[in-house]
Tab-separated table of C-alpha atoms in Angstrom:
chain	number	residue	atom	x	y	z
A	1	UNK	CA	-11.730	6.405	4.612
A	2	UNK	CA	-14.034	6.932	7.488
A	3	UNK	CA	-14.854	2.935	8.031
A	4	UNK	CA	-11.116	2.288	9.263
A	5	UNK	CA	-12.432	3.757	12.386
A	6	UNK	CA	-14.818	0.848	12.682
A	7	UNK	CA	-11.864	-0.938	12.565
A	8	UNK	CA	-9.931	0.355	15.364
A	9	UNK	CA	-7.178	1.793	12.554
A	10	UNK	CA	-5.870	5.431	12.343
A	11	UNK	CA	-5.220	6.739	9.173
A	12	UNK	CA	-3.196	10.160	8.642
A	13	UNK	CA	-4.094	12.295	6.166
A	14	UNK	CA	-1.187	11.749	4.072
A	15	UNK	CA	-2.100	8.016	4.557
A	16	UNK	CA	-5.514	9.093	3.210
A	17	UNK	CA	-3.918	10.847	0.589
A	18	UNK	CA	-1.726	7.796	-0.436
A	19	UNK	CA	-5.080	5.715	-0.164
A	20	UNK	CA	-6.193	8.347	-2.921
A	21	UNK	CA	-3.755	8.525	-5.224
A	22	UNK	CA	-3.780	4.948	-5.493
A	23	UNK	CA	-7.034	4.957	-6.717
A	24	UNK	CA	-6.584	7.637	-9.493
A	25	UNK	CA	-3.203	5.205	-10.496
A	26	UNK	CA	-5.423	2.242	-10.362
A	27	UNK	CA	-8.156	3.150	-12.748
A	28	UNK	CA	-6.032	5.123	-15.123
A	29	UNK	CA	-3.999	1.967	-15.862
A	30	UNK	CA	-7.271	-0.289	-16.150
A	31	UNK	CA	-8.102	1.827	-19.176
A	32	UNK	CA	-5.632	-0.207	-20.791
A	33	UNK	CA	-4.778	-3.012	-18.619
A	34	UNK	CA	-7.189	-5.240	-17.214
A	35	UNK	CA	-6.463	-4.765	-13.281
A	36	UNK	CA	-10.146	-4.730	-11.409
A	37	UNK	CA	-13.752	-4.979	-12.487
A	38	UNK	CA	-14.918	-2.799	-9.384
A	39	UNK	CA	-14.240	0.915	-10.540
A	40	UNK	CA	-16.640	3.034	-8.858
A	41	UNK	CA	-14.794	4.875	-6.188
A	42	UNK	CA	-16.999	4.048	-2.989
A	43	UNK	CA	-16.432	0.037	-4.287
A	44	UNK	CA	-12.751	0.308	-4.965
A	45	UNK	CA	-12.227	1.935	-1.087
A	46	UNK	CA	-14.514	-0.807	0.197
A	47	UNK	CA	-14.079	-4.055	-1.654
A	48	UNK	CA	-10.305	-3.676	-2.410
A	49	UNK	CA	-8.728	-1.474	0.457
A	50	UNK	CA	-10.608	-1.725	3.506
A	51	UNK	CA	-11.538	-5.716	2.414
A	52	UNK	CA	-7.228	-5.929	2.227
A	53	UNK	CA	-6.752	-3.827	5.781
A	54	UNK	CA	-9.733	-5.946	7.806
A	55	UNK	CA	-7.076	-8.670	8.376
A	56	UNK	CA	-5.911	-6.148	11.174
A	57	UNK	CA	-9.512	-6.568	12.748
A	58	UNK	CA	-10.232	-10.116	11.992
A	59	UNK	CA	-6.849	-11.727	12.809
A	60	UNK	CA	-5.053	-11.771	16.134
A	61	UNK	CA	-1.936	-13.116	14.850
A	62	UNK	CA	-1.680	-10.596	12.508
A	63	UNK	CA	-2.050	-7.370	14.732
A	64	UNK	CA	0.732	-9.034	17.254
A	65	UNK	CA	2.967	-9.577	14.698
A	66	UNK	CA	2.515	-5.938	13.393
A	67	UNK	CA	3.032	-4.472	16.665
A	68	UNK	CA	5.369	-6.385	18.258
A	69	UNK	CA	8.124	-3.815	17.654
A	70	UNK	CA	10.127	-5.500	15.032
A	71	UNK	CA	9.592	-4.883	10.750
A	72	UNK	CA	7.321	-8.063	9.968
A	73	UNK	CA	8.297	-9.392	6.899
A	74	UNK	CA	4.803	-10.235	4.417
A	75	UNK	CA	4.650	-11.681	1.401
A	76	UNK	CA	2.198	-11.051	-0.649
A	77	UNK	CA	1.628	-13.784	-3.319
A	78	UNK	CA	-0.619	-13.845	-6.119
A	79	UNK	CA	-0.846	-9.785	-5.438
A	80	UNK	CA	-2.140	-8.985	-8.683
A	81	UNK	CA	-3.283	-5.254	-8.582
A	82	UNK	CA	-1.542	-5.015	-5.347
A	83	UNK	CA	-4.075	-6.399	-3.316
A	84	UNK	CA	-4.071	-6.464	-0.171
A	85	UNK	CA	-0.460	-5.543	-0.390
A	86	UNK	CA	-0.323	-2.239	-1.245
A	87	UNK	CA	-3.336	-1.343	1.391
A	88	UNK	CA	-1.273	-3.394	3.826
A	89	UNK	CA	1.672	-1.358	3.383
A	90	UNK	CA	0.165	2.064	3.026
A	91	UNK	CA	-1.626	1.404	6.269
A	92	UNK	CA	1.217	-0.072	8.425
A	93	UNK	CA	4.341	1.862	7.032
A	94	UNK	CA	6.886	0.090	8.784
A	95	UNK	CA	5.945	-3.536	7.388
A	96	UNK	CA	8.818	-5.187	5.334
A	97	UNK	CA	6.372	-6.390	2.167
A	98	UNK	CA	7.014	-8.263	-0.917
A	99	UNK	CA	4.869	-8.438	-3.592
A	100	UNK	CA	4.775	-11.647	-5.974
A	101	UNK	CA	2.897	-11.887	-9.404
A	102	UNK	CA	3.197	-14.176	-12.299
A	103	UNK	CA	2.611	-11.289	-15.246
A	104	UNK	CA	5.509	-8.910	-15.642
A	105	UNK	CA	3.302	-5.949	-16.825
A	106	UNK	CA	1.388	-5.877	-13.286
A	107	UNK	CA	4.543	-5.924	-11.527
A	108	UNK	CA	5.371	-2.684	-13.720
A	109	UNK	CA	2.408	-1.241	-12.884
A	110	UNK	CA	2.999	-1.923	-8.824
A	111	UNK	CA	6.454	-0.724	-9.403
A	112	UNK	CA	4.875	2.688	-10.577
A	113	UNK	CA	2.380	3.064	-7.600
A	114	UNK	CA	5.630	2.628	-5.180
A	115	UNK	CA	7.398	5.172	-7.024
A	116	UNK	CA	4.572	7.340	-7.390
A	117	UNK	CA	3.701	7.060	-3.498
A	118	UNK	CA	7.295	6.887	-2.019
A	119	UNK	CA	6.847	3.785	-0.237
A	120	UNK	CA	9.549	2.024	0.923
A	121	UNK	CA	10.567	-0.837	2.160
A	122	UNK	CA	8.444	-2.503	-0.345
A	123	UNK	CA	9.787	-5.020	-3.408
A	124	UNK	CA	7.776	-5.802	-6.150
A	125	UNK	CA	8.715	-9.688	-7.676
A	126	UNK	CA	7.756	-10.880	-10.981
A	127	UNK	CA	7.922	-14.811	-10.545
A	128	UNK	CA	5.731	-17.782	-10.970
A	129	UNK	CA	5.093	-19.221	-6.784
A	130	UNK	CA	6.322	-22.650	-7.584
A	131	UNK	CA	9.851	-20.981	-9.289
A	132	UNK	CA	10.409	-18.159	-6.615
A	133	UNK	CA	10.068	-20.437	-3.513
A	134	UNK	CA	13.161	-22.235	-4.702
A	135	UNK	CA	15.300	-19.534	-4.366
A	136	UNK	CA	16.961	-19.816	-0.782
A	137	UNK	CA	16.748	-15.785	-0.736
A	138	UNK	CA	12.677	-16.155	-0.532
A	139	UNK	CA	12.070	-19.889	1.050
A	140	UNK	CA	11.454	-20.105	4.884
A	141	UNK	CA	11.868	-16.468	4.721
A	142	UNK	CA	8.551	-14.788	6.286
A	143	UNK	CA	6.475	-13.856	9.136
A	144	UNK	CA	3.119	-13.918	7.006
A	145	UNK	CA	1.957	-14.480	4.047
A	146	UNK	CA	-1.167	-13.580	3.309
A	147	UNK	CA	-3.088	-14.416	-0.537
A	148	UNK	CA	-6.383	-13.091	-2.095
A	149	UNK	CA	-8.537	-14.330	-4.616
A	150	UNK	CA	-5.561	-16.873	-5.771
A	151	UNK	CA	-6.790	-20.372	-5.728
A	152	UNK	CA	-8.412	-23.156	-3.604
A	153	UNK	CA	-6.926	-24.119	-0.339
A	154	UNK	CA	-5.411	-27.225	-1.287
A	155	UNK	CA	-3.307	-25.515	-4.376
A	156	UNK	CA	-2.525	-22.819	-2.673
A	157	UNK	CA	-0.855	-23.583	0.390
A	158	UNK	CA	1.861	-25.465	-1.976
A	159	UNK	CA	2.336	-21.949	-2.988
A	160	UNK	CA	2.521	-20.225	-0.389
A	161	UNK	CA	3.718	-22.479	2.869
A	162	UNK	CA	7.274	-22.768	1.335
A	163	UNK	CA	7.680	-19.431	1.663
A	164	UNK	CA	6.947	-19.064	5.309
A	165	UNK	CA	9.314	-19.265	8.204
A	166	UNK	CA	8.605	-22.531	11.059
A	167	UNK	CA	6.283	-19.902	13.123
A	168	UNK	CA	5.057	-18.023	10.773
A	169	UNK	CA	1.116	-17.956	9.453
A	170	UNK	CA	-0.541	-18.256	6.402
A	171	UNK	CA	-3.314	-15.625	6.022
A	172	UNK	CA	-5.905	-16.500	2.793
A	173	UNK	CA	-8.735	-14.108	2.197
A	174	UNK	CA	-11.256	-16.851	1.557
A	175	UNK	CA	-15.760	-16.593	1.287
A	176	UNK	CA	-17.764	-17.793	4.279
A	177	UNK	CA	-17.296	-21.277	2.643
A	178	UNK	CA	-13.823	-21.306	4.217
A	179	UNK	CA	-14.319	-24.380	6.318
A	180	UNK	CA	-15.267	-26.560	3.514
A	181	UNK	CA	-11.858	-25.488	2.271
A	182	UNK	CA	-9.839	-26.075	5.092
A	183	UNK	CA	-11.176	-29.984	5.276
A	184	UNK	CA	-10.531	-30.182	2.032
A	185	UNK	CA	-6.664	-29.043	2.604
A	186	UNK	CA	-6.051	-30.926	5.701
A	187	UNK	CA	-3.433	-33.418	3.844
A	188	UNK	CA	-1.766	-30.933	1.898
A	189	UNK	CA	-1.629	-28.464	4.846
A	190	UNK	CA	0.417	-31.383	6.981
A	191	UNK	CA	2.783	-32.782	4.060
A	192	UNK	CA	3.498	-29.020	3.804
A	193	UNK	CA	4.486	-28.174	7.076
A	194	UNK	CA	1.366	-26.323	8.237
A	195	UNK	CA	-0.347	-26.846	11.633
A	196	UNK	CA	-4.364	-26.675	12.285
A	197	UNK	CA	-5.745	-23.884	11.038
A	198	UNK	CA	-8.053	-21.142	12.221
A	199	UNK	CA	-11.074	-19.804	10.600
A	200	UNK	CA	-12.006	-15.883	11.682
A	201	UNK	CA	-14.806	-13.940	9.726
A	202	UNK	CA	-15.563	-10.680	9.378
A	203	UNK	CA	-17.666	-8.400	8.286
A	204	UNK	CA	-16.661	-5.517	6.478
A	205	UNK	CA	-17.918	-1.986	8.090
A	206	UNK	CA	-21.254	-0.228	6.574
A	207	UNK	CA	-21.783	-3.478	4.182
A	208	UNK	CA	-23.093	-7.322	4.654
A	209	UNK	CA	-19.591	-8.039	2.944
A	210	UNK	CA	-18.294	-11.333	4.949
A	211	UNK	CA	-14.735	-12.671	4.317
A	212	UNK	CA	-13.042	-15.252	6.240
A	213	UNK	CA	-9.961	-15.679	7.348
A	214	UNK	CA	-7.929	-19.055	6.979
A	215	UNK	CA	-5.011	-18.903	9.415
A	216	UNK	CA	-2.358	-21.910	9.196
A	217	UNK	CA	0.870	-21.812	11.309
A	218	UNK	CA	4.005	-23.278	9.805
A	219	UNK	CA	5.247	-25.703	12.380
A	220	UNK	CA	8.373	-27.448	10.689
A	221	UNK	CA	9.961	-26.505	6.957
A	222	UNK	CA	8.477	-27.481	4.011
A	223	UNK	CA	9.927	-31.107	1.853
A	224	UNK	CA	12.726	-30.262	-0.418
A	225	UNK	CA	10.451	-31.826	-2.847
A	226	UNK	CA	7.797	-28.440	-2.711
A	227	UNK	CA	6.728	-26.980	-4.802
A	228	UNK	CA	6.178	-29.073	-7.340
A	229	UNK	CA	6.886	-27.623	-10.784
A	230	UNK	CA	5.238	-25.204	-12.301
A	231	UNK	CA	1.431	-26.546	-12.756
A	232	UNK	CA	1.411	-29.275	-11.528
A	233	UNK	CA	-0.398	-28.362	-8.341
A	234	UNK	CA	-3.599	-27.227	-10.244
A	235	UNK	CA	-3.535	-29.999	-12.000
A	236	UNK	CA	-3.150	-32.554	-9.028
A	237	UNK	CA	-3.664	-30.962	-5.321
A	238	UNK	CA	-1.846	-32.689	-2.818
């Protein structure tokens, strides 16, 4: 994966490798599961692992937490087919990552590509976002979370902020529209506990592929009374 050069990230071979055998894993279970629409090889390395590794070019609070010495605890929620967790973890080997989906039989399938690849430090959670941050072992609990392709700002800060620790940011993967988002959020990002947040963008290497970044800090714990149940934030955004 030449283009992590561009991004000031050194892969090892067997880092490489993993990157590889991911892929094979990936499309051999879309054959029967529907995981990604991008297939082609070149498309899966750009649009799904270097798009899922940028955040260590884009974002500044991301790289310090990564190197500042200590195992940074990331959730990933909404991770689907392990996206941008997986990448995340396969790149930086000594992050503590959790990965959170709603449909058992993808968490099955990112429980075989951890097997498969001998990662550790790595759980894979079947749980619905509005359930799982009720459980004291998950709220208030990270360093980052970080959430692609999920939902709209507004929704999905209720599932995500909960889970962070006062200090800790919010990473979403979000289009160059990202600032229409953010206004859009403002309310639920401050009944939530989330500070101002910070828009980076970024181009992904060798393409005209922008993403943005959303970054929120949590800056005091989240109401008892959030998440709401299951639901009921796509069906009434704060």
């Amino acid at each position: 994966m030449q283009l992590s050069n561009e991004m000031n990230i050194e892969l090892s071979p067997e880092t490489l490798s993993s990157f590889d055998s991911y892929y094979h894993m990936l499309i051999e279970k879309n054959k029967v599961m529907n995981l990604t629409a991008i297939t082609e090889k070149d498309e899966v390395i750009l649009k799904h692992f270097v798009d899922s590794i940028s955040i260590s070019a884009a974002v500044p609070e991301f790289l310090k937490l990564i190197g500042s010495g200590k195992a940074a605890k990331i959730l990933d929620v909404g991770t689907g087919a392990g996206f941008p967790g997986i990448p995340l973890k396969i790149a930086f080997p000594e992050a503590n990552i959790t990965l959170l989906d709603s449909l058992n039989k993808r968490v099955l399938f990112l429980q075989e590509v951890i097997d498969s690849l001998g990662l550790k430090k790595i759980t894979a959670i079947h749980d619905r976002a509005e359930d799982a941050a009720r459980k004291p072992e998950l709220r208030g609990r990270f360093d980052i979370v970080v959430s692609r392709a999920v939902a709209a700002l507004p929704i999905l800060t209720e599932y995500t902020l909960p889970f962070l620790k006062e200090g800790g940011f919010l990473i979403c993967y979000k289009t160059p529209e990202a600032e229409k988002e953010l206004d859009e959020a403002a309310h639920a990002i401050s009944v939530l506990g989330g500070g101002e947040g910070k828009i980076y963008e970024y181009t992904l290497p060798g393409s005209d592929i922008t993403r943005s970044f959303i970054v929120i800090k949590k800056i005091k714990a989240t109401p008892k009374a959030y998440p709401r149940k299951a639901g009921t934030a796509k069906k009434n955004p704060l």
